[in-house]
Amino acid sequence: MGLEAATKALIDAGITYDAVEAAFCGYCYGDSCCGQRALYNLGMTGIPITNLNNVSNLKSPIIVAIDLTRRPRIHNTRIAPREARASIKPVIQSRPHSSVAPIPFKALCTMQTRSSSPAKHNVLSLSDSNRCVLEAWAATFPTACPIEGGTAQKGPAAGRMFGNGAKEYFQKFGGSYETLSKIAAKNHQHAFKNPYSQFRKPWTAEQVAQAPKITDDLSLLMCCPTSDGAACCIVASEAFVHAHNLENQSIEIVSQSMVTDTSTTFESRSAMEVVGFSMTKNAADRTFEAAGIRAGDRSEVGVVELHDCFAANEVPLASLSQPSNRGLLSYDALGLCEHGKAADFVNDGDNTYGGKFVVNPSGGLEAKGHPLGATGLGMHFYVTTQLRNWSGPMQAPGLFDIADKRGKYGLVHNIGLGGAVIVSLLRRPEFWVDGGADGRSRLGYNHAHEARPVTKADVEKARAKTEYSPFLLEQAKL
C-alpha cells in the first residue's frame, strides 16, 4: 500500500525518488523500520527515514514534523537568519503526496486487534479508565453527568467515549439521535461519489437510525469501519516548486498547529473532554490566529475534512470559537456555526453541498474508511485536490468565487485519543497559475476521483534511477 501511494505521489509531482531528501513514515501497529520496508522498493538512496507512531492522528504530525524542518520558525531552539525565512514556504503536493515524502500507512492488524508485544500498552487505556470513572459517577449521579451509566452501558470503549460526548453536548445545547443519523447519512451520501471509499452506498437518515445499535447512542452506520490504507504527500519548499514547474498544482500549508491534552481531559468530569474537545479548540484557535484570520471568522473556509470516526464526533466540533463560561468546552472548537447551535447547523444542511461548508466531501471516516496510519494525510490529499479543483463529482462549489485569487481555505482536523489534535489550513499560493501539464497528465488519469492500481511501469517511472535494488523490486506486490 505504501508503495502504491508513494508511486502515485511521485508521478503526480513529476519527480523520481532520487529527488526525495528525507522521508517520514507513520504507522499504528507496525514494527520498527516499517518506513524503510515501504520505501525501499522505490530506491535505497541513503536518505534519513524517520518512523512515527501517534495513534489515529499520526499522519498529520508527519506533516508537522516536515513543516518544522522546512519552515524556520516557532521554537527558540530553531532560529534561522531573517533572509532565509522569506524564501521558505512549505507546499503540499497530493495523492495524499511529496521533495520530502511522508508515507503514513496502517499495517499488520486492525484497530481492535491487540498488539503482538506484551510490553506495548493500549494507547486508549488512560482515556478508557477515565470513561469508566465517568460512567460509574453517572450511575450514581445521573442528573449531574448526562452520559451512559448503570445498566445502560453498552458497546466498545471508543464508541462509548464519543457517544457519551455527544450525549453531554445534546444535554447542554440540544440535538438528538436523529441529528447523528443525519450526519452519518450525509457522509455516506458523499462517499457514494468517492471511488476510494470503503463504503459507497448512500444510506438515508432513516436507514442509519434503524441500523443495529453499537452503543446506546450510535448505530452501526454511525461508526467508522476497520480499514487498511496508505497515503503519501510530497512536501517541498517554494524554490523546489518553481524549479519543477509545479505552480499549477502546489497547495500551501498556510498554518498548522498540533496540541496534546491538558489536565482538563481527566479532571473536568466532562465526557466531551475525554474525546479531546479542548485539544481541538486550542489547535483551531492557534491555526486561525497564525493565518492572520480574525477570531471567530470562518467565512474564508470553503471545504473541511474533519475527524468523524463516529457521527458523534462531528456535532460538537462544529460550533463557534468564542469563550464559554467555563472556557474549556470544545463545542466551539472549529468555529463552523453559531455557539451551541450544532444541531441547527446540521438540520439546516450547512454541512453539505448547497450549505455554508462542504464537510467531509470524501465521505469522512464513517464511510470512506479509517485506516489509522493514513487518515490524516488522506484528509490533506482530499483537501489538496479540492483546492486544485480536480475533485470532479466531489468538488465543493464556490471555492474560487471570491475576490482573492487564491480562493478559499481548506480546513483539516485530525485527532487521536491518548492524545493529540492537528488542525491545518491549506490554500492556493500567491504564485498559482492555471494550465499546463500536471499530475493528471503525468499519471494518465485524474487520480483525485478515479482509483486505479499502480503498475510496474508506474513504479519504474517513479523509482530512483541509480541507487535501487532489482531484488526488492521483484518483491513488490502489485
Tab-separated table of C-alpha atoms in Angstrom:
chain	number	residue	atom	x	y	z
A	1	MET	CA	0.000	0.000	0.000
A	2	GLY	CA	2.801	2.393	0.858
A	3	LEU	CA	4.484	1.641	-2.469
A	4	GLU	CA	1.294	2.403	-4.382
A	5	ALA	CA	0.632	5.713	-2.602
A	6	ALA	CA	4.252	6.855	-2.912
A	7	THR	CA	4.410	5.925	-6.587
A	8	LYS	CA	1.320	7.970	-7.403
A	9	ALA	CA	2.634	10.887	-5.358
A	10	LEU	CA	5.988	10.963	-7.121
A	11	ILE	CA	4.456	10.732	-10.594
A	12	ASP	CA	1.919	13.403	-9.676
A	13	ALA	CA	4.800	15.723	-8.733
A	14	GLY	CA	6.806	14.816	-11.831
A	15	ILE	CA	9.826	13.650	-9.847
A	16	THR	CA	11.573	10.392	-9.054
A	17	TYR	CA	12.606	9.035	-5.682
A	18	ASP	CA	16.085	10.478	-6.336
A	19	ALA	CA	14.689	13.955	-5.561
A	20	VAL	CA	13.478	12.971	-2.084
A	21	GLU	CA	15.776	14.314	0.630
A	22	ALA	CA	14.090	12.771	3.675
A	23	ALA	CA	11.087	10.596	4.440
A	24	PHE	CA	8.793	10.475	7.460
A	25	CYS	CA	6.712	7.306	7.749
A	26	GLY	CA	3.877	6.646	10.173
A	27	TYR	CA	2.012	3.554	11.264
A	28	CYS	CA	-0.045	2.297	14.189
A	29	TYR	CA	0.699	-1.389	14.601
A	30	GLY	CA	3.835	-1.933	12.562
A	31	ASP	CA	7.238	-2.893	13.913
A	32	SER	CA	10.495	-0.943	13.735
A	33	CYS	CA	11.618	0.347	10.328
A	34	CYS	CA	8.258	-0.129	8.613
A	35	GLY	CA	9.003	3.038	6.682
A	36	GLN	CA	12.128	1.534	5.193
A	37	ARG	CA	10.196	-1.546	4.118
A	38	ALA	CA	7.544	0.606	2.453
A	39	LEU	CA	10.015	2.796	0.567
A	40	TYR	CA	12.955	0.561	-0.310
A	41	ASN	CA	11.077	-0.740	-3.360
A	42	LEU	CA	11.410	2.774	-4.797
A	43	GLY	CA	15.071	3.224	-4.005
A	44	MET	CA	17.843	2.837	-1.475
A	45	THR	CA	19.412	6.273	-1.717
A	46	GLY	CA	20.588	6.523	1.877
A	47	ILE	CA	18.184	9.314	2.879
A	48	PRO	CA	17.053	9.619	6.501
A	49	ILE	CA	13.776	7.758	7.054
A	50	THR	CA	12.020	8.613	10.305
A	51	ASN	CA	9.338	6.289	11.679
A	52	LEU	CA	6.494	7.792	13.727
A	53	ASN	CA	3.585	6.406	15.729
A	54	ASN	CA	0.900	8.735	17.114
A	55	VAL	CA	-2.362	6.744	17.168
A	56	SER	CA	-5.116	7.657	14.721
A	57	ASN	CA	-3.716	11.108	14.002
A	58	LEU	CA	-0.116	10.027	13.398
A	59	LYS	CA	-0.183	11.053	9.733
A	60	SER	CA	-0.813	14.743	10.290
A	61	PRO	CA	2.084	15.014	12.782
A	62	ILE	CA	4.257	13.786	9.917
A	63	ILE	CA	3.459	16.983	8.031
A	64	VAL	CA	4.025	18.980	11.233
A	65	ALA	CA	7.457	17.366	11.605
A	66	ILE	CA	8.336	18.138	7.998
A	67	ASP	CA	6.995	21.667	8.335
A	68	LEU	CA	9.315	22.281	11.293
A	69	THR	CA	12.299	21.115	9.258
A	70	ARG	CA	11.310	23.314	6.305
A	71	ARG	CA	9.954	26.446	7.947
A	72	PRO	CA	12.448	28.153	10.317
A	73	ARG	CA	10.061	29.444	12.946
A	74	ILE	CA	8.310	28.904	16.265
A	75	HIS	CA	10.789	27.362	18.691
A	76	ASN	CA	13.551	29.376	20.307
A	77	THR	CA	15.929	26.500	19.662
A	78	ARG	CA	15.306	26.680	15.900
A	79	ILE	CA	16.134	30.170	14.673
A	80	ALA	CA	17.165	30.852	11.089
A	81	PRO	CA	18.506	34.093	9.606
A	82	ARG	CA	15.793	36.532	8.554
A	83	GLU	CA	16.904	36.251	4.905
A	84	ALA	CA	16.228	32.506	4.905
A	85	ARG	CA	12.770	32.815	6.373
A	86	ALA	CA	11.266	34.712	3.489
A	87	SER	CA	12.218	32.071	0.919
A	88	ILE	CA	10.775	29.003	2.607
A	89	LYS	CA	7.107	28.154	2.249
A	90	PRO	CA	6.016	24.558	2.767
A	91	VAL	CA	3.898	23.440	-0.161
A	92	ILE	CA	1.974	20.216	-0.387
A	93	GLN	CA	1.552	18.023	-3.428
A	94	SER	CA	-1.176	15.458	-3.413
A	95	ARG	CA	-2.205	11.842	-3.583
A	96	PRO	CA	-2.403	12.115	-0.289
A	97	HIS	CA	1.502	13.234	-1.660
A	98	SER	CA	5.712	14.717	-1.636
A	99	SER	CA	10.929	16.516	-2.157
A	100	VAL	CA	10.222	15.217	1.439
A	101	ALA	CA	7.913	12.233	1.459
A	102	PRO	CA	5.652	11.393	4.396
A	103	ILE	CA	4.227	7.896	3.983
A	104	PRO	CA	1.630	7.003	6.602
A	105	PHE	CA	0.114	3.588	6.487
A	106	LYS	CA	-1.697	1.157	8.725
A	107	ALA	CA	-0.148	-2.256	8.828
A	108	LEU	CA	-0.339	-5.763	10.229
A	109	CYS	CA	-3.545	-5.703	12.260
A	110	THR	CA	-6.757	-3.813	12.866
A	111	MET	CA	-7.747	-1.220	15.429
A	112	GLN	CA	-9.486	-3.870	17.515
A	113	THR	CA	-6.509	-6.250	17.480
A	114	ARG	CA	-4.204	-6.396	20.465
A	115	SER	CA	-0.542	-5.664	19.962
A	116	SER	CA	1.619	-8.737	19.491
A	117	SER	CA	4.066	-7.364	22.049
A	118	PRO	CA	3.032	-7.700	25.724
A	119	ALA	CA	5.284	-4.734	26.513
A	120	LYS	CA	3.136	-2.338	24.492
A	121	HIS	CA	0.328	-0.589	26.314
A	122	ASN	CA	-3.045	0.288	24.834
A	123	VAL	CA	-2.880	3.978	23.957
A	124	LEU	CA	-6.525	4.389	24.928
A	125	SER	CA	-6.076	2.871	28.372
A	126	LEU	CA	-6.000	6.171	30.274
A	127	SER	CA	-8.934	7.622	28.335
A	128	ASP	CA	-10.884	4.406	28.799
A	129	SER	CA	-10.142	4.367	32.524
A	130	ASN	CA	-11.459	7.916	32.715
A	131	ARG	CA	-14.579	6.866	30.789
A	132	CYS	CA	-15.196	4.086	33.320
A	133	VAL	CA	-14.929	6.586	36.181
A	134	LEU	CA	-17.363	8.962	34.465
A	135	GLU	CA	-19.870	6.207	33.749
A	136	ALA	CA	-19.711	4.997	37.339
A	137	TRP	CA	-20.257	8.571	38.506
A	138	ALA	CA	-23.166	8.926	36.085
A	139	ALA	CA	-24.796	5.821	37.533
A	140	THR	CA	-24.634	7.393	40.983
A	141	PHE	CA	-25.474	10.986	39.976
A	142	PRO	CA	-27.445	10.710	36.712
A	143	THR	CA	-28.599	14.333	36.748
A	144	ALA	CA	-25.077	15.666	37.279
A	145	CYS	CA	-23.436	13.712	34.462
A	146	PRO	CA	-25.720	13.113	31.442
A	147	ILE	CA	-23.883	10.132	29.957
A	148	GLU	CA	-24.359	6.390	29.825
A	149	GLY	CA	-24.305	4.710	33.187
A	150	GLY	CA	-25.536	1.732	35.185
A	151	THR	CA	-27.453	-0.831	33.151
A	152	ALA	CA	-27.399	1.442	30.081
A	153	GLN	CA	-23.718	0.725	29.448
A	154	LYS	CA	-23.255	-0.953	26.081
A	155	GLY	CA	-20.692	-1.309	23.326
A	156	PRO	CA	-16.950	-0.921	22.712
A	157	ALA	CA	-14.945	1.638	24.631
A	158	ALA	CA	-14.170	4.087	21.805
A	159	GLY	CA	-17.809	4.199	20.679
A	160	ARG	CA	-18.987	4.802	24.217
A	161	MET	CA	-16.465	7.613	24.710
A	162	PHE	CA	-17.690	9.526	21.672
A	163	GLY	CA	-21.326	8.624	22.310
A	164	ASN	CA	-21.007	9.989	25.841
A	165	GLY	CA	-19.508	13.197	24.462
A	166	ALA	CA	-22.461	13.664	22.105
A	167	LYS	CA	-24.935	12.972	24.879
A	168	GLU	CA	-23.324	15.648	27.046
A	169	TYR	CA	-23.395	18.127	24.178
A	170	PHE	CA	-27.064	17.418	23.415
A	171	GLN	CA	-27.948	17.755	27.083
A	172	LYS	CA	-26.361	21.209	27.167
A	173	PHE	CA	-27.339	22.598	23.763
A	174	GLY	CA	-29.927	20.403	22.098
A	175	GLY	CA	-29.780	17.668	19.498
A	176	SER	CA	-30.690	14.011	19.388
A	177	TYR	CA	-30.105	10.582	17.901
A	178	GLU	CA	-31.824	11.946	14.786
A	179	THR	CA	-29.073	14.582	14.484
A	180	LEU	CA	-26.422	11.854	14.461
A	181	SER	CA	-28.421	9.923	11.846
A	182	LYS	CA	-28.458	12.956	9.546
A	183	ILE	CA	-24.697	13.452	9.928
A	184	ALA	CA	-23.908	9.827	9.119
A	185	ALA	CA	-26.310	9.802	6.155
A	186	LYS	CA	-24.659	12.942	4.788
A	187	ASN	CA	-21.256	11.269	4.952
A	188	HIS	CA	-22.449	8.059	3.298
A	189	GLN	CA	-24.061	10.080	0.517
A	190	HIS	CA	-20.795	11.960	-0.017
A	191	ALA	CA	-18.844	8.676	-0.098
A	192	PHE	CA	-21.043	7.406	-2.931
A	193	LYS	CA	-19.083	9.749	-5.250
A	194	ASN	CA	-15.624	8.774	-3.948
A	195	PRO	CA	-14.004	5.787	-5.692
A	196	TYR	CA	-11.517	5.396	-2.831
A	197	SER	CA	-14.308	4.915	-0.270
A	198	GLN	CA	-14.682	1.665	1.589
A	199	PHE	CA	-18.487	2.008	1.581
A	200	ARG	CA	-20.308	3.578	-1.346
A	201	LYS	CA	-23.977	3.041	-0.565
A	202	PRO	CA	-25.887	6.323	0.029
A	203	TRP	CA	-27.815	5.362	3.152
A	204	THR	CA	-30.672	7.619	4.222
A	205	ALA	CA	-31.006	9.067	7.709
A	206	GLU	CA	-33.838	6.612	8.403
A	207	GLN	CA	-31.701	3.645	7.359
A	208	VAL	CA	-28.831	4.880	9.507
A	209	ALA	CA	-31.134	5.244	12.512
A	210	GLN	CA	-32.557	1.747	12.038
A	211	ALA	CA	-29.172	0.029	11.734
A	212	PRO	CA	-28.107	-2.236	14.622
A	213	LYS	CA	-27.028	-0.362	17.718
A	214	ILE	CA	-23.333	-0.436	18.632
A	215	THR	CA	-23.761	1.697	21.750
A	216	ASP	CA	-26.868	3.278	23.258
A	217	ASP	CA	-26.255	6.390	21.155
A	218	LEU	CA	-24.582	5.089	17.991
A	219	SER	CA	-25.797	2.735	15.289
A	220	LEU	CA	-23.515	0.640	13.100
A	221	LEU	CA	-23.674	3.150	10.219
A	222	MET	CA	-22.597	5.985	12.539
A	223	CYS	CA	-19.251	4.257	13.183
A	224	CYS	CA	-16.097	4.064	11.078
A	225	PRO	CA	-15.175	0.607	9.779
A	226	THR	CA	-11.968	-1.320	10.289
A	227	SER	CA	-9.800	-0.228	7.370
A	228	ASP	CA	-6.414	-0.632	5.748
A	229	GLY	CA	-4.900	2.016	3.513
A	230	ALA	CA	-1.937	4.208	2.686
A	231	ALA	CA	-1.345	7.841	1.804
A	232	CYS	CA	1.655	9.870	0.685
A	233	CYS	CA	2.229	13.623	0.455
A	234	ILE	CA	5.131	15.446	-1.142
A	235	VAL	CA	6.079	18.471	0.974
A	236	ALA	CA	8.579	20.858	-0.607
A	237	SER	CA	9.906	24.401	-0.472
A	238	GLU	CA	8.649	27.169	-2.743
A	239	ALA	CA	12.010	27.112	-4.524
A	240	PHE	CA	11.536	23.421	-5.302
A	241	VAL	CA	8.065	24.111	-6.699
A	242	HIS	CA	9.408	26.763	-9.080
A	243	ALA	CA	12.351	24.611	-10.125
A	244	HIS	CA	9.994	21.780	-11.124
A	245	ASN	CA	7.241	23.930	-12.691
A	246	LEU	CA	4.623	22.845	-10.150
A	247	GLU	CA	2.942	26.233	-9.766
A	248	ASN	CA	-0.270	24.838	-11.276
A	249	GLN	CA	-0.891	22.195	-8.620
A	250	SER	CA	1.021	23.017	-5.418
A	251	ILE	CA	-1.049	23.941	-2.372
A	252	GLU	CA	0.429	25.940	0.503
A	253	ILE	CA	0.284	24.907	4.149
A	254	VAL	CA	-0.686	28.367	5.397
A	255	SER	CA	-0.763	27.451	9.066
A	256	GLN	CA	-0.893	24.351	11.205
A	257	SER	CA	-0.964	23.519	14.903
A	258	MET	CA	-0.564	20.356	16.903
A	259	VAL	CA	-1.593	20.191	20.559
A	260	THR	CA	-1.905	17.480	23.178
A	261	ASP	CA	-4.055	17.011	26.271
A	262	THR	CA	-4.129	19.279	29.280
A	263	SER	CA	-5.219	18.204	32.741
A	264	THR	CA	-8.785	19.203	31.788
A	265	THR	CA	-9.127	15.896	29.938
A	266	PHE	CA	-9.024	13.927	33.176
A	267	GLU	CA	-10.014	16.443	35.833
A	268	SER	CA	-13.123	18.159	34.411
A	269	ARG	CA	-15.565	15.242	34.731
A	270	SER	CA	-16.625	16.002	31.196
A	271	ALA	CA	-17.287	13.301	28.601
A	272	MET	CA	-16.623	15.895	25.906
A	273	GLU	CA	-13.143	16.469	27.266
A	274	VAL	CA	-12.387	12.746	27.280
A	275	VAL	CA	-12.640	12.813	23.471
A	276	GLY	CA	-10.444	15.852	23.034
A	277	PHE	CA	-12.628	18.904	22.538
A	278	SER	CA	-10.356	21.367	24.296
A	279	MET	CA	-7.479	19.990	22.270
A	280	THR	CA	-9.437	20.728	19.110
A	281	LYS	CA	-10.362	24.233	20.261
A	282	ASN	CA	-6.778	25.057	21.186
A	283	ALA	CA	-5.409	23.750	17.891
A	284	ALA	CA	-8.062	25.562	15.829
A	285	ASP	CA	-7.574	28.870	17.641
A	286	ARG	CA	-3.811	28.738	17.145
A	287	THR	CA	-4.089	27.757	13.496
A	288	PHE	CA	-6.512	30.533	12.557
A	289	GLU	CA	-4.525	33.090	14.545
A	290	ALA	CA	-1.304	32.045	12.795
A	291	ALA	CA	-3.045	32.524	9.437
A	292	GLY	CA	-3.993	36.081	10.433
A	293	ILE	CA	-7.727	35.330	10.449
A	294	ARG	CA	-9.928	37.304	12.832
A	295	ALA	CA	-11.134	35.314	15.857
A	296	GLY	CA	-14.419	33.551	15.120
A	297	ASP	CA	-14.330	34.338	11.389
A	298	ARG	CA	-14.684	31.240	9.206
A	299	SER	CA	-16.120	32.945	6.114
A	300	GLU	CA	-12.993	32.231	4.056
A	301	VAL	CA	-13.168	28.471	4.691
A	302	GLY	CA	-14.901	26.566	1.901
A	303	VAL	CA	-14.221	22.877	2.428
A	304	VAL	CA	-13.494	20.806	5.538
A	305	GLU	CA	-12.218	17.310	6.216
A	306	LEU	CA	-12.716	16.576	9.910
A	307	HIS	CA	-12.172	13.527	12.054
A	308	ASP	CA	-15.592	11.831	12.210
A	309	CYS	CA	-14.561	8.402	13.497
A	310	PHE	CA	-18.106	8.390	14.894
A	311	ALA	CA	-21.001	10.622	13.876
A	312	ALA	CA	-20.959	11.885	17.454
A	313	ASN	CA	-17.570	13.494	16.853
A	314	GLU	CA	-18.883	15.771	14.133
A	315	VAL	CA	-21.539	17.573	16.207
A	316	PRO	CA	-19.603	19.389	18.950
A	317	LEU	CA	-16.734	20.087	16.562
A	318	ALA	CA	-18.963	22.377	14.520
A	319	SER	CA	-19.579	25.199	16.956
A	320	LEU	CA	-18.381	28.801	17.200
A	321	SER	CA	-14.999	29.622	18.673
A	322	GLN	CA	-15.998	32.071	21.390
A	323	PRO	CA	-15.128	31.851	25.087
A	324	SER	CA	-17.687	29.969	27.168
A	325	ASN	CA	-18.365	30.464	30.838
A	326	ARG	CA	-16.051	27.560	31.534
A	327	GLY	CA	-13.544	28.471	28.848
A	328	LEU	CA	-12.769	24.822	28.164
A	329	LEU	CA	-15.738	23.258	26.375
A	330	SER	CA	-14.952	22.436	22.781
A	331	TYR	CA	-18.421	22.745	21.285
A	332	ASP	CA	-16.823	25.883	19.915
A	333	ALA	CA	-13.796	24.022	18.578
A	334	LEU	CA	-13.669	24.610	14.822
A	335	GLY	CA	-15.942	27.635	14.576
A	336	LEU	CA	-18.220	26.495	11.763
A	337	CYS	CA	-21.527	27.588	13.322
A	338	GLU	CA	-23.003	29.795	16.000
A	339	HIS	CA	-22.198	28.934	19.602
A	340	GLY	CA	-24.201	25.941	20.805
A	341	LYS	CA	-26.088	25.595	17.509
A	342	ALA	CA	-24.512	22.482	16.004
A	343	ALA	CA	-27.848	20.653	15.763
A	344	ASP	CA	-29.376	23.579	13.838
A	345	PHE	CA	-26.270	23.636	11.646
A	346	VAL	CA	-26.954	20.003	10.715
A	347	ASN	CA	-30.712	20.399	10.325
A	348	ASP	CA	-30.229	23.397	8.009
A	349	GLY	CA	-27.894	21.427	5.741
A	350	ASP	CA	-24.991	23.810	6.272
A	351	ASN	CA	-22.534	20.889	6.392
A	352	THR	CA	-23.039	19.698	2.801
A	353	TYR	CA	-23.359	20.829	-0.792
A	354	GLY	CA	-25.537	23.934	-1.014
A	355	GLY	CA	-24.825	24.905	2.604
A	356	LYS	CA	-22.195	27.109	4.227
A	357	PHE	CA	-19.444	24.483	4.071
A	358	VAL	CA	-18.921	21.101	2.476
A	359	VAL	CA	-17.817	18.943	5.396
A	360	ASN	CA	-16.150	15.632	4.532
A	361	PRO	CA	-16.813	15.536	0.768
A	362	SER	CA	-14.721	12.354	0.776
A	363	GLY	CA	-17.330	10.616	2.906
A	364	GLY	CA	-15.350	11.028	6.090
A	365	LEU	CA	-14.040	8.250	8.276
A	366	GLU	CA	-17.519	6.752	8.720
A	367	ALA	CA	-17.909	5.863	5.040
A	368	LYS	CA	-14.574	6.451	3.279
A	369	GLY	CA	-12.890	4.348	5.949
A	370	HIS	CA	-10.413	4.974	8.754
A	371	PRO	CA	-7.010	3.330	8.186
A	372	LEU	CA	-5.419	4.653	11.351
A	373	GLY	CA	-1.991	5.274	9.893
A	374	ALA	CA	-3.229	7.021	6.740
A	375	THR	CA	-6.338	9.011	7.656
A	376	GLY	CA	-4.680	12.361	8.380
A	377	LEU	CA	-2.661	12.506	5.173
A	378	GLY	CA	-5.711	11.237	3.334
A	379	MET	CA	-7.578	14.289	4.625
A	380	HIS	CA	-4.804	16.545	3.314
A	381	PHE	CA	-4.992	14.765	-0.039
A	382	TYR	CA	-8.736	15.324	-0.365
A	383	VAL	CA	-8.486	18.992	0.603
A	384	THR	CA	-5.487	19.480	-1.702
A	385	THR	CA	-7.357	18.074	-4.700
A	386	GLN	CA	-10.383	20.231	-3.818
A	387	LEU	CA	-8.179	23.330	-3.879
A	388	ARG	CA	-6.697	22.184	-7.190
A	389	ASN	CA	-10.290	21.963	-8.497
A	390	TRP	CA	-9.698	18.354	-9.507
A	391	SER	CA	-12.334	16.619	-7.385
A	392	GLY	CA	-14.920	16.067	-10.103
A	393	PRO	CA	-18.222	14.854	-8.622
A	394	MET	CA	-16.896	15.534	-5.119
A	395	GLN	CA	-15.882	19.138	-5.891
A	396	ALA	CA	-17.112	21.709	-3.383
A	397	PRO	CA	-18.740	24.656	-5.178
A	398	GLY	CA	-17.749	28.282	-4.733
A	399	LEU	CA	-14.151	27.762	-3.578
A	400	PHE	CA	-12.867	30.287	-6.087
A	401	ASP	CA	-15.837	32.680	-6.227
A	402	ILE	CA	-14.172	35.352	-4.101
A	403	ALA	CA	-12.072	38.417	-4.884
A	404	ASP	CA	-8.847	36.851	-3.594
A	405	LYS	CA	-7.286	34.928	-6.485
A	406	ARG	CA	-6.109	32.252	-4.059
A	407	GLY	CA	-9.692	31.249	-3.359
A	408	LYS	CA	-10.980	29.941	-0.035
A	409	TYR	CA	-9.148	27.895	2.561
A	410	GLY	CA	-9.404	24.167	3.065
A	411	LEU	CA	-9.509	23.034	6.702
A	412	VAL	CA	-8.205	19.712	8.031
A	413	HIS	CA	-8.930	18.416	11.538
A	414	ASN	CA	-7.325	15.194	12.765
A	415	ILE	CA	-7.487	13.736	16.277
A	416	GLY	CA	-6.076	10.753	18.111
A	417	LEU	CA	-7.122	9.912	21.639
A	418	GLY	CA	-4.295	9.480	24.015
A	419	GLY	CA	-3.933	12.179	22.692
A	420	ALA	CA	-3.166	14.792	20.040
A	421	VAL	CA	-5.004	17.077	17.612
A	422	ILE	CA	-3.750	18.682	14.410
A	423	VAL	CA	-5.580	21.459	12.572
A	424	SER	CA	-4.286	22.655	9.187
A	425	LEU	CA	-5.291	25.486	6.883
A	426	LEU	CA	-4.419	24.980	3.208
A	427	ARG	CA	-4.810	27.386	0.297
A	428	ARG	CA	-3.592	28.049	-3.217
A	429	PRO	CA	-0.327	30.024	-3.070
A	430	GLU	CA	0.023	33.536	-4.438
A	431	PHE	CA	2.102	32.244	-7.351
A	432	TRP	CA	-0.634	29.834	-8.514
A	433	VAL	CA	-1.073	29.566	-12.282
A	434	ASP	CA	-3.608	27.618	-14.342
A	435	GLY	CA	-2.857	25.382	-17.298
A	436	GLY	CA	-0.012	23.208	-18.470
A	437	ALA	CA	0.970	19.634	-17.724
A	438	ASP	CA	0.098	18.445	-14.224
A	439	GLY	CA	-0.269	15.279	-12.183
A	440	ARG	CA	-3.303	14.165	-14.135
A	441	SER	CA	-1.479	14.168	-17.448
A	442	ARG	CA	1.584	12.518	-15.916
A	443	LEU	CA	-0.482	9.678	-14.428
A	444	GLY	CA	-2.756	9.474	-17.465
A	445	TYR	CA	-5.979	9.992	-15.490
A	446	ASN	CA	-7.417	12.175	-12.725
A	447	HIS	CA	-6.439	10.281	-9.589
A	448	ALA	CA	-8.405	12.725	-7.447
A	449	HIS	CA	-11.651	10.977	-8.354
A	450	GLU	CA	-10.603	7.874	-10.278
A	451	ALA	CA	-8.989	4.962	-8.449
A	452	ARG	CA	-6.600	2.780	-10.416
A	453	PRO	CA	-3.868	0.472	-9.120
A	454	VAL	CA	-0.294	1.316	-9.972
A	455	THR	CA	1.553	-0.841	-12.484
A	456	LYS	CA	5.135	-1.976	-12.685
A	457	ALA	CA	5.589	0.650	-15.400
A	458	ASP	CA	4.433	3.301	-12.906
A	459	VAL	CA	6.955	2.088	-10.323
A	460	GLU	CA	9.697	2.135	-12.950
A	461	LYS	CA	8.807	5.742	-13.715
A	462	ALA	CA	8.877	6.808	-10.040
A	463	ARG	CA	11.786	4.780	-8.648
A	464	ALA	CA	15.328	6.023	-8.144
A	465	LYS	CA	17.403	5.724	-11.298
A	466	THR	CA	20.730	4.874	-9.693
A	467	GLU	CA	20.513	3.523	-6.140
A	468	TYR	CA	17.827	0.836	-6.172
A	469	SER	CA	17.573	-2.913	-5.691
A	470	PRO	CA	16.199	-5.087	-8.533
A	471	PHE	CA	15.756	-7.821	-5.906
A	472	LEU	CA	13.431	-5.629	-3.823
A	473	LEU	CA	11.514	-4.531	-6.904
A	474	GLU	CA	10.823	-8.199	-7.618
A	475	GLN	CA	9.285	-8.499	-4.144
A	476	ALA	CA	6.828	-5.672	-4.745
A	477	LYS	CA	3.232	-6.878	-4.629
A	478	LEU	CA	1.355	-5.007	-7.351
